[in-house]
XYZ file of C-alpha atoms in Angstrom:
653
model
C 5.615 5.383 39.913
C 2.649 7.283 41.939
C 2.645 10.863 41.842
C 0.746 12.337 45.097
C -0.266 15.819 44.551
C -1.175 18.173 48.032
C -3.513 20.860 47.767
C -3.002 23.692 48.207
C 0.571 23.716 47.742
C 3.331 26.069 47.290
C 4.765 27.563 43.685
C 7.860 25.613 43.517
C 5.953 21.858 44.046
C 3.775 23.049 41.072
C 7.199 23.911 39.001
C 8.394 20.152 40.477
C 5.341 18.124 39.387
C 5.537 20.165 35.514
C 8.963 19.052 35.199
C 8.338 15.352 36.678
C 4.602 15.373 34.425
C 6.954 16.183 31.100
C 9.615 13.776 32.091
C 7.065 11.207 31.564
C 5.794 12.608 28.673
C 8.906 12.069 26.968
C 9.324 8.828 28.439
C 6.474 7.300 26.813
C 6.905 9.039 23.560
C 8.174 5.821 20.912
C 11.679 5.871 20.901
C 12.251 8.080 23.570
C 12.242 5.780 26.932
C 15.210 3.848 27.617
C 15.641 0.266 26.233
C 13.955 -1.890 29.149
C 10.616 0.200 29.139
C 10.298 1.384 25.599
C 7.012 0.660 24.169
C 7.149 -2.008 21.361
C 4.196 -1.679 19.662
C 1.073 0.672 19.219
C -2.331 -0.352 20.731
C -5.902 -0.116 19.933
C -6.836 2.741 22.196
C -8.285 4.913 19.910
C -12.359 5.161 18.462
C -12.541 3.855 14.929
C -16.273 4.428 15.167
C -15.958 8.293 16.258
C -12.842 8.406 13.877
C -12.943 11.472 11.983
C -14.169 11.348 8.436
C -12.805 13.741 5.111
C -12.173 14.324 1.841
C -9.552 16.586 1.117
C -9.235 17.380 -2.828
C -4.992 18.384 -3.530
C -3.905 19.921 -6.191
C -1.528 18.171 -8.288
C -0.069 21.210 -9.762
C -1.148 19.568 -13.312
C -4.265 20.236 -15.862
C -3.997 16.664 -17.758
C -7.405 17.476 -19.225
C -6.667 20.634 -20.127
C -9.420 22.281 -18.981
C -7.591 25.591 -17.910
C -7.755 24.480 -13.822
C -5.174 22.834 -11.844
C -6.197 19.462 -11.477
C -7.237 18.002 -8.072
C -7.370 14.733 -7.073
C -9.571 13.313 -3.922
C -7.482 11.904 -0.674
C -10.340 10.075 1.297
C -9.096 9.721 5.300
C -10.128 8.483 8.156
C -8.099 9.388 11.618
C -8.531 9.041 15.154
C -10.163 12.424 16.911
C -8.585 12.062 20.054
C -4.541 12.529 18.887
C -5.718 16.150 17.801
C -7.684 17.131 20.493
C -4.116 15.867 22.741
C -2.122 17.936 20.910
C -0.117 15.141 19.288
C 0.001 14.741 15.424
C -0.026 11.185 13.767
C 1.439 9.289 10.743
C -0.035 7.619 7.769
C -1.053 4.808 5.747
C -1.890 5.258 1.856
C -2.894 3.550 -0.604
C -3.077 5.023 -4.345
C -5.264 3.731 -6.446
C -7.243 3.596 -9.716
C -9.735 0.885 -8.777
C -11.810 2.412 -5.754
C -15.156 2.954 -8.137
C -14.354 0.471 -11.290
C -13.108 -2.582 -10.321
C -12.886 -2.646 -5.921
C -10.075 -3.994 -4.014
C -9.114 -7.170 -2.127
C -10.475 -11.078 -2.305
C -14.203 -9.872 -2.258
C -13.580 -6.658 -4.591
C -14.518 -4.147 -1.882
C -15.393 -0.032 -3.285
C -15.313 2.900 -1.491
C -18.550 4.280 -0.161
C -19.845 7.276 1.076
C -22.929 8.781 2.805
C -25.089 11.462 1.673
C -22.841 14.453 2.638
C -19.879 12.544 0.315
C -17.575 11.267 3.736
C -16.122 8.175 3.355
C -18.089 4.890 5.141
C -16.741 1.766 3.823
C -12.805 1.647 3.062
C -11.599 -1.403 0.884
C -9.295 -3.916 2.822
C -8.194 -3.874 6.597
C -5.945 -0.907 6.846
C -8.201 2.414 8.515
C -9.920 -1.001 10.991
C -6.684 -2.113 12.280
C -4.578 1.101 12.109
C -6.861 3.845 13.218
C -7.342 2.446 16.600
C -3.013 2.101 17.085
C -3.093 6.102 15.984
C -2.851 5.941 12.680
C -4.741 7.929 9.384
C -5.735 6.159 6.793
C -5.726 8.012 3.132
C -7.228 6.221 0.296
C -6.337 7.977 -2.897
C -8.189 8.220 -6.495
C -5.289 8.450 -9.011
C -6.189 11.290 -11.638
C -9.289 10.633 -14.020
C -10.513 7.930 -11.743
C -13.223 7.966 -9.036
C -13.753 11.650 -7.888
C -10.235 12.723 -9.169
C -10.010 15.132 -12.131
C -7.639 14.794 -14.912
C -6.302 11.975 -17.008
C -5.265 8.521 -16.700
C -1.315 7.794 -17.886
C -1.148 4.744 -16.643
C 2.016 4.851 -14.800
C 3.322 8.357 -15.992
C 3.380 11.728 -14.507
C 0.325 11.965 -14.053
C -0.495 8.766 -12.130
C 2.663 9.053 -9.711
C 1.715 12.923 -9.354
C -1.265 11.887 -8.277
C -0.183 10.734 -5.146
C 3.367 12.588 -4.272
C 0.838 15.442 -4.306
C -0.918 13.875 -1.469
C 2.694 13.330 0.366
C 3.627 16.715 -0.207
C 0.329 17.637 1.129
C 0.528 15.589 3.915
C 3.763 17.741 4.772
C 2.846 21.531 4.310
C 4.054 21.439 0.665
C 1.024 20.997 -1.784
C -2.536 22.505 -1.386
C -5.414 21.092 -0.148
C -9.585 22.296 -0.402
C -12.468 21.073 1.005
C -14.188 20.562 -2.306
C -13.582 19.423 -5.708
C -14.106 22.934 -7.234
C -13.597 25.946 -5.516
C -13.853 25.104 -1.664
C -11.453 26.226 0.923
C -8.393 25.580 1.791
C -7.230 23.146 4.097
C -3.829 22.036 6.170
C -2.491 17.956 7.127
C -2.144 19.952 10.565
C -2.963 16.418 12.100
C -0.033 14.689 10.406
C 3.450 14.462 11.283
C 4.298 13.902 7.848
C 5.248 10.496 8.093
C 4.117 8.719 5.344
C 4.052 4.764 4.080
C 2.381 3.492 1.006
C 1.265 0.626 0.200
C -0.851 -1.351 -2.140
C -1.363 -4.282 -4.631
C -0.638 -4.618 -8.473
C -1.064 -1.140 -9.938
C -1.227 0.861 -6.327
C 1.872 -1.032 -5.443
C 3.065 0.246 -9.072
C 2.822 3.966 -8.017
C 3.922 3.185 -4.450
C 7.376 2.022 -6.751
C 7.198 5.326 -8.656
C 6.494 8.127 -6.001
C 9.405 6.469 -3.969
C 12.048 6.735 -7.139
C 11.104 10.473 -6.881
C 12.505 10.790 -3.622
C 10.317 12.436 -2.119
C 10.421 14.011 1.454
C 8.400 12.280 4.305
C 8.001 9.220 2.944
C 8.653 6.737 5.022
C 8.218 3.234 3.480
C 6.711 1.410 0.765
C 4.712 -2.190 0.779
C 4.537 -3.152 -2.315
C 2.613 -6.131 -3.700
C 2.673 -7.807 -7.168
C 3.970 -4.164 -8.395
C 5.054 -3.290 -11.692
C 8.686 -1.673 -11.541
C 8.938 -0.939 -15.435
C 5.749 -0.487 -17.352
C 7.946 -1.572 -20.662
C 8.127 -5.192 -19.039
C 4.811 -4.941 -18.143
C 3.514 -5.217 -21.610
C 7.318 -6.816 -23.039
C 10.038 -8.774 -22.040
C 13.040 -8.178 -24.922
C 10.597 -7.223 -27.245
C 8.187 -9.926 -27.121
C 5.040 -9.009 -26.986
C 3.083 -10.257 -23.572
C -0.235 -8.768 -24.281
C -2.250 -8.198 -27.223
C -3.247 -4.627 -26.292
C -1.591 -1.290 -24.931
C -2.137 0.811 -22.301
C -4.703 2.510 -23.224
C -6.650 -0.500 -22.790
C -5.719 -0.178 -19.348
C -6.528 3.141 -19.010
C -10.175 2.941 -20.676
C -10.983 0.506 -17.764
C -10.115 2.568 -15.201
C -11.278 5.910 -16.151
C -13.976 8.212 -15.227
C -17.239 8.754 -16.910
C -15.613 12.764 -17.285
C -12.003 11.233 -17.959
C -13.567 9.489 -20.729
C -15.217 12.604 -22.104
C -12.176 14.602 -22.211
C -8.930 12.526 -22.470
C -9.026 11.470 -25.823
C -5.621 13.381 -26.483
C -3.997 11.626 -23.522
C -5.441 8.086 -24.795
C -4.103 9.046 -28.296
C -0.593 9.073 -26.977
C -0.589 5.894 -25.159
C -1.517 4.782 -28.499
C 1.545 6.530 -30.223
C 3.909 6.028 -27.684
C 3.676 2.573 -27.271
C 3.549 0.422 -30.502
C 2.798 -3.238 -30.417
C 6.449 -4.051 -32.332
C 8.180 -4.370 -28.798
C 10.698 -1.068 -29.385
C 11.620 1.023 -26.701
C 10.515 4.677 -26.695
C 10.269 7.819 -24.476
C 6.840 6.592 -23.230
C 8.481 3.685 -21.521
C 11.467 5.573 -20.231
C 8.711 7.990 -18.359
C 7.555 4.752 -16.559
C 10.799 2.941 -15.898
C 11.344 3.032 -11.924
C 14.082 1.056 -12.044
C 16.368 4.003 -13.160
C 15.150 6.470 -10.280
C 15.919 3.529 -7.818
C 18.849 5.923 -6.414
C 17.124 8.465 -5.432
C 14.656 6.028 -2.846
C 14.835 6.909 0.839
C 12.041 4.939 1.971
C 12.512 1.336 3.155
C 11.421 -0.995 1.157
C 8.738 -4.159 2.117
C 8.389 -6.155 -1.634
C 6.192 -9.026 -1.682
C 5.184 -10.603 -4.880
C 3.853 -14.259 -5.783
C 6.299 -16.301 -8.013
C 3.624 -18.139 -10.038
C 2.274 -14.318 -10.530
C 1.732 -14.456 -14.934
C -0.155 -10.725 -14.514
C 2.981 -8.557 -13.068
C 5.612 -11.656 -13.804
C 8.309 -11.919 -11.322
C 10.842 -10.048 -13.521
C 9.633 -7.012 -11.913
C 10.486 -7.818 -8.163
C 13.584 -9.507 -9.305
C 15.085 -6.108 -11.061
C 13.722 -3.435 -8.555
C 15.011 -5.672 -5.483
C 18.622 -5.846 -7.023
C 18.384 -2.380 -8.036
C 17.220 -1.186 -4.557
C 20.190 -3.265 -3.294
C 22.428 -1.785 -5.570
C 22.035 1.688 -4.018
C 21.496 0.591 0.009
C 17.680 0.871 0.495
C 16.965 -1.130 3.749
C 14.528 -3.519 2.661
C 12.559 -6.778 3.358
C 10.922 -9.580 1.054
C 8.041 -11.953 1.055
C 7.975 -14.734 -1.705
C 5.226 -16.936 -2.159
C 3.926 -19.855 -4.274
C 0.711 -18.243 -5.249
C -0.086 -15.929 -8.400
C -1.104 -12.447 -8.335
C -2.552 -12.511 -4.424
C -2.375 -10.421 -1.431
C -0.280 -12.075 1.383
C -3.531 -11.159 3.362
C -5.173 -13.829 1.709
C -2.599 -16.717 1.801
C -0.512 -15.657 5.403
C -3.187 -14.118 7.262
C -2.095 -13.695 10.737
C 1.393 -13.099 9.834
C 0.750 -11.052 7.886
C -1.157 -8.122 9.737
C 1.660 -8.962 12.394
C 4.454 -8.300 10.324
C 2.979 -5.170 8.679
C 1.973 -3.950 11.776
C 5.703 -4.277 13.177
C 6.848 -2.977 10.346
C 4.489 0.369 10.150
C 4.828 0.745 13.642
C 9.194 0.882 13.283
C 9.435 2.789 10.190
C 6.329 5.415 10.964
C 6.059 5.671 14.809
C 9.819 5.000 15.835
C 9.141 1.777 17.800
C 12.261 -0.190 18.118
C 10.664 -3.497 17.783
C 13.978 -5.279 15.884
C 11.763 -6.045 12.580
C 14.848 -4.054 10.663
C 16.937 -6.769 12.454
C 15.060 -9.594 11.456
C 15.772 -11.983 8.421
C 15.308 -10.416 5.272
C 13.187 -12.956 3.377
C 10.593 -15.070 4.039
C 9.835 -17.618 1.332
C 7.384 -20.413 0.820
C 8.584 -23.506 0.325
C 5.943 -25.648 0.104
C 1.615 -24.376 0.445
C 1.632 -22.965 4.047
C 5.256 -23.869 4.920
C 7.493 -20.936 5.004
C 11.651 -20.820 6.137
C 12.890 -17.174 6.367
C 16.803 -16.161 5.364
C 18.899 -13.578 6.658
C 19.207 -11.759 3.085
C 17.911 -12.310 -0.315
C 19.417 -13.987 -2.885
C 20.563 -16.432 -0.448
C 24.145 -15.919 1.209
C 26.797 -18.123 -0.871
C 24.223 -17.289 -3.995
C 26.591 -17.755 -7.478
C 26.258 -17.819 -11.001
C 27.122 -21.442 -12.393
C 27.185 -21.758 -16.282
C 25.463 -25.341 -17.602
C 25.989 -26.106 -21.072
C 23.020 -28.275 -23.009
C 24.494 -31.115 -25.359
C 22.200 -33.929 -27.308
C 21.534 -36.950 -25.253
C 21.461 -40.423 -26.067
C 17.731 -40.348 -27.380
C 17.300 -38.023 -30.733
C 15.236 -35.227 -29.586
C 16.090 -35.565 -25.929
C 18.810 -33.601 -24.568
C 21.374 -33.471 -21.682
C 22.616 -30.271 -19.073
C 25.375 -30.848 -17.756
C 28.962 -28.874 -16.406
C 30.671 -30.199 -19.442
C 30.870 -28.180 -22.580
C 29.185 -28.901 -25.551
C 31.166 -30.345 -28.733
C 31.425 -28.757 -31.471
C 29.090 -29.293 -34.226
C 25.895 -30.173 -32.349
C 22.187 -28.613 -32.914
C 19.130 -28.630 -31.775
C 16.035 -27.295 -33.567
C 12.339 -26.511 -33.532
C 9.560 -25.183 -35.100
C 7.206 -22.592 -33.142
C 3.568 -23.722 -32.540
C 1.529 -21.224 -30.917
C -1.118 -23.514 -29.633
C 1.253 -25.113 -27.029
C 3.104 -23.898 -24.456
C 5.455 -24.736 -21.400
C 3.002 -27.195 -19.821
C 3.355 -29.152 -23.125
C 6.685 -28.460 -23.677
C 7.505 -29.740 -20.093
C 5.128 -32.598 -20.060
C 7.135 -33.966 -23.498
C 10.674 -33.535 -22.107
C 11.579 -37.083 -22.880
C 10.615 -37.375 -25.775
C 11.431 -36.014 -28.963
C 8.717 -33.412 -29.968
C 9.050 -30.762 -32.849
C 7.752 -27.622 -30.873
C 10.940 -27.958 -27.935
C 14.233 -28.193 -27.378
C 14.130 -29.630 -24.173
C 17.646 -30.601 -21.573
C 17.798 -31.995 -18.423
C 20.473 -32.888 -16.010
C 19.884 -36.625 -14.317
C 18.282 -37.320 -10.583
C 19.736 -35.074 -8.038
C 21.261 -36.864 -5.327
C 21.076 -33.672 -2.965
C 19.093 -30.445 -3.109
C 20.053 -28.334 -5.549
C 18.502 -24.085 -4.889
C 18.418 -21.426 -7.182
C 17.699 -18.380 -5.724
C 17.542 -14.590 -8.091
C 17.713 -14.057 -11.713
C 19.232 -16.424 -14.165
C 20.097 -15.959 -17.998
C 19.806 -18.044 -21.304
C 21.870 -17.194 -24.006
C 21.462 -18.738 -27.250
C 22.744 -18.868 -31.339
C 19.782 -18.986 -33.034
C 19.341 -19.464 -36.631
C 16.254 -18.965 -38.017
C 13.958 -19.983 -41.189
C 11.846 -16.663 -41.595
C 12.118 -13.553 -40.968
C 10.502 -13.047 -37.535
C 10.429 -15.301 -34.130
C 10.569 -15.279 -30.675
C 12.235 -17.084 -27.558
C 11.013 -18.651 -24.621
C 13.001 -20.206 -21.965
C 11.959 -22.130 -18.949
C 13.225 -24.009 -15.854
C 11.347 -26.937 -14.377
C 11.607 -29.266 -11.509
C 10.621 -32.759 -13.080
C 9.281 -34.452 -10.318
C 6.463 -35.320 -7.961
C 5.003 -32.170 -5.540
C 1.971 -30.624 -3.977
C 2.064 -27.586 -4.540
C -0.566 -23.877 -5.031
C -2.753 -24.136 -7.883
C -1.603 -21.172 -9.380
C -3.495 -21.570 -12.604
C -6.797 -21.821 -11.237
C -9.443 -18.858 -10.383
C -8.020 -17.832 -6.751
C -4.221 -18.601 -8.430
C -3.412 -20.388 -5.043
C -6.252 -20.109 -3.167
C -9.808 -20.641 -2.813
C -12.131 -18.473 -0.739
C -14.665 -19.664 2.681
C -17.944 -18.693 3.470
C -16.707 -17.861 7.157
C -15.070 -14.767 7.845
C -12.793 -13.134 10.111
C -12.455 -10.129 11.745
C -9.544 -7.670 11.574
C -9.831 -4.339 13.692
C -12.575 -2.628 14.906
C -15.891 -2.025 12.541
C -19.204 -0.132 12.066
C -22.243 -0.756 10.515
C -20.829 0.832 6.709
C -17.375 -1.053 7.143
C -17.132 -3.723 10.010
C -13.687 -4.562 9.272
C -14.458 -8.637 8.723
C -13.240 -10.719 5.521
C -13.596 -14.014 4.069
C -11.173 -16.646 5.309
C -9.140 -18.510 2.796
C -7.445 -21.635 2.586
C -4.639 -23.037 -0.386
C -5.640 -24.469 -3.354
C -3.298 -27.143 -4.276
C -2.738 -29.376 -6.413
C -0.721 -32.370 -6.737
C 1.921 -31.993 -10.018
C 5.042 -34.134 -11.720
C 6.655 -31.110 -12.486
C 6.941 -27.302 -11.801
C 7.668 -24.047 -14.246
C 9.686 -22.260 -11.462
C 11.054 -19.417 -13.592
C 10.388 -18.110 -17.827
C 12.306 -15.487 -19.967
C 10.793 -14.580 -23.451
C 12.175 -12.431 -25.919
C 12.388 -11.479 -29.717
C 14.894 -12.626 -32.077
C 14.673 -9.624 -34.267
C 15.873 -7.434 -30.974
C 19.305 -9.203 -30.556
C 21.208 -6.810 -32.319
C 19.668 -3.884 -31.046
C 17.708 -4.278 -27.597
C 15.620 -0.716 -28.101
C 14.870 -1.604 -31.484
C 13.548 -4.952 -33.840
C 14.753 -5.574 -37.166
C 13.604 -8.010 -39.757
C 15.655 -11.593 -39.466
C 17.488 -12.395 -42.254
C 16.373 -16.240 -42.972
C 19.998 -18.706 -42.443
C 21.577 -16.228 -40.537
C 23.162 -17.213 -36.901
C 21.762 -14.294 -34.260
C 22.975 -14.511 -30.969
C 20.568 -13.200 -27.901
C 20.554 -13.579 -24.320
C 17.621 -14.271 -22.490
C 17.049 -12.787 -19.176
C 15.213 -15.351 -16.660
C 12.754 -14.212 -14.042
C 13.711 -13.902 -10.834
C 12.258 -17.234 -8.318
C 13.758 -19.077 -5.180
C 13.188 -22.725 -6.182
C 14.511 -25.856 -4.578
C 15.034 -28.983 -6.616
C 14.699 -31.844 -4.584
C 17.244 -34.556 -4.597
C 15.397 -37.376 -6.704
C 13.829 -34.544 -8.906
C 16.136 -33.370 -12.231
C 16.577 -29.833 -13.603
C 15.344 -29.001 -16.698
C 15.791 -26.038 -19.459
C 13.346 -25.815 -22.454
C 13.875 -23.163 -25.233
C 11.425 -23.200 -27.613
C 8.871 -20.362 -29.398
C 5.174 -18.781 -28.419
C 4.451 -20.110 -24.370
C 0.644 -20.294 -25.259
C -1.206 -17.760 -23.022
C 2.436 -15.509 -22.155
C 3.410 -13.791 -25.228
C 1.873 -13.398 -28.403
C 3.244 -15.328 -31.697
C 5.178 -13.433 -34.171
C 4.160 -13.210 -37.416
C 5.602 -16.208 -39.028
C 6.243 -19.792 -38.148
C 9.801 -20.557 -38.019
C 11.965 -23.079 -37.151
C 15.238 -22.393 -35.175
C 18.301 -24.205 -34.818
C 20.275 -23.825 -31.950
C 23.957 -23.512 -31.973
C 24.887 -25.808 -28.750
C 27.736 -25.172 -28.115
C 27.348 -21.296 -28.050
C 24.310 -21.932 -26.235
C 24.706 -21.258 -22.050
C 22.708 -21.036 -19.178
C 23.854 -18.973 -16.026
C 22.001 -20.043 -13.344
C 21.810 -18.407 -9.633
C 22.488 -21.252 -7.519
C 22.872 -21.705 -3.613
C 26.553 -23.132 -2.940
C 28.036 -22.160 -6.595
C 29.677 -24.725 -8.651
C 30.646 -26.733 -5.718
C 26.461 -27.094 -4.911
C 25.752 -28.427 -8.347
C 29.060 -30.929 -8.309
C 27.242 -32.484 -5.366
C 23.847 -32.664 -6.366
C 24.905 -34.384 -10.147
C 27.638 -36.491 -8.792
C 27.467 -39.322 -10.117
C 23.800 -39.068 -12.085
C 22.973 -40.443 -15.428
C 22.446 -37.380 -17.948
C 20.017 -38.757 -20.313
C 17.757 -41.756 -21.435
C 15.125 -41.694 -18.741
C 12.046 -43.269 -19.981
C 9.256 -41.290 -21.505
C 6.083 -41.249 -19.171
C 3.128 -38.713 -18.928
C 3.453 -36.318 -17.088
C 1.445 -33.364 -15.276
C 1.835 -29.782 -14.076
C -0.188 -26.797 -14.210
C -1.051 -24.683 -17.483
C -0.725 -20.878 -17.479
C -4.592 -19.760 -17.063
C -6.443 -19.154 -20.657
C -7.334 -15.830 -19.907
C -4.794 -13.855 -17.788
C -6.315 -10.408 -16.239
C -5.145 -7.427 -18.198
C -5.528 -5.112 -15.109
C -2.670 -5.315 -13.076
């Protein structure tokens, strides 16, 4: 449309012109135009070089360090200058993290940098480079007790969550912000429209989960990448200790010098509230975000590596299920990697999809991302499939039974109930783990009880989380259990046990958005790190048998007495191909993944009272088709190679 303006012109023409211009402005606004002419995405029309760079210290309303003054957290901001001049307010992409000065973010461990006046220069990752020119503000928040923020690190507790929630409140006019860490003048976010999306990996993702679980108004979406959903499940699973330290160790690793000096009382609470016996305490209740899923107002784009042995996949599974029960709008990506950001394994698709997600939920563009398939799942390195929903449609829990096979010590797995009186025994050996057990699946081995189907005659898909119920009789007063599912057969998979947990970082770079000398927006390229294997462990679960009678409190076992316990298997999505076998292994200490018990028990399984409930797509008929006419035992012993967990897992999520 061309508007011709004649000058001079009578007043009535001025009124008409004003009305026309107002109409055009309305039509240009996201969500207001007709479907045929509505914009579909934000475009890079604003200057990154001339963006406003500032820090606002937001009052959290807490006094974690007990100095008599409310804690202020530093919110570093980069936002385009043009919208404010035009009288337009903009949305915010926020990453709240404890890592900005101690450890860095991203594959290249980037840290925040500042100029001589303390203004932000480099923001880690690409969010500012890519989204600021498209009309977003990027806000990076130092959690309380880290970098330039006051207060204390409480590892997922009230202070951590309030650090970020207070900034969301400030962006919506409900909290106080200042131009300085102490004193300073009050400042408002008059440039923000209040729409906030939180993103981040690991601890950052965890805070996004925690803030969403408060139900805070203005938080429109979260994108948690490898996030914790319950801190108890980061340190324990069903009483079994996953790491040899507690949250106090994490706090020490990330806190600022001031927090290290002034937060000894908080450190003591972390020690006292997280005993290494695996018992549930009030500290864990405060840090369980799953219980707050009913308060979540934000949409959730969840991303996780199915071989993440740091923030293990139980976290995404239980969070996803809780969100589903409460009807939260959600999307999921599941990769074959370990603890890796999707920017480093599916870069172009990730940036494009994230752009669409934020455009829809923060700017209101009707781009269809909310109607796109719910799940993207990596089936082989760099080979992805989509599903309309997740877990996959038609998935149902099917019970499988272990039994003794025709070869001593080599068991079978099938649908027929196990004959009465059958048993299998193993002795805990902390020097061995899942790779050792799977490699010895076809021969008797004292440290595991293994059970396999015959070679499948059709592919079998497991989608979601299963359980293994065991009745075990211990020989000592303490015992831990591990249960793993294994795909027995050759494959090429991402090397999740390698240094890059499934990726390798190259020497070339590519740029994602605008840049400056201090923040180029360019990052090293990555590629898949692959490995040929003879088997793949794809789901795991661990438990302390002493918590069988009371999930929240452990008790000494009575040697010779049988105990029944259901081990929760971590969520996954895996297809066992035709010709491969599905295996269930039950054993004791899983080397490098759980800590051993005080004793070295022998456990005897009552096989008729031991079952696996697995989420099979297609349910029982699919299992029947895949196992029809297939023998269940008698396979020759042969060496097999798989990926073992890293000997030293990072204690920083």
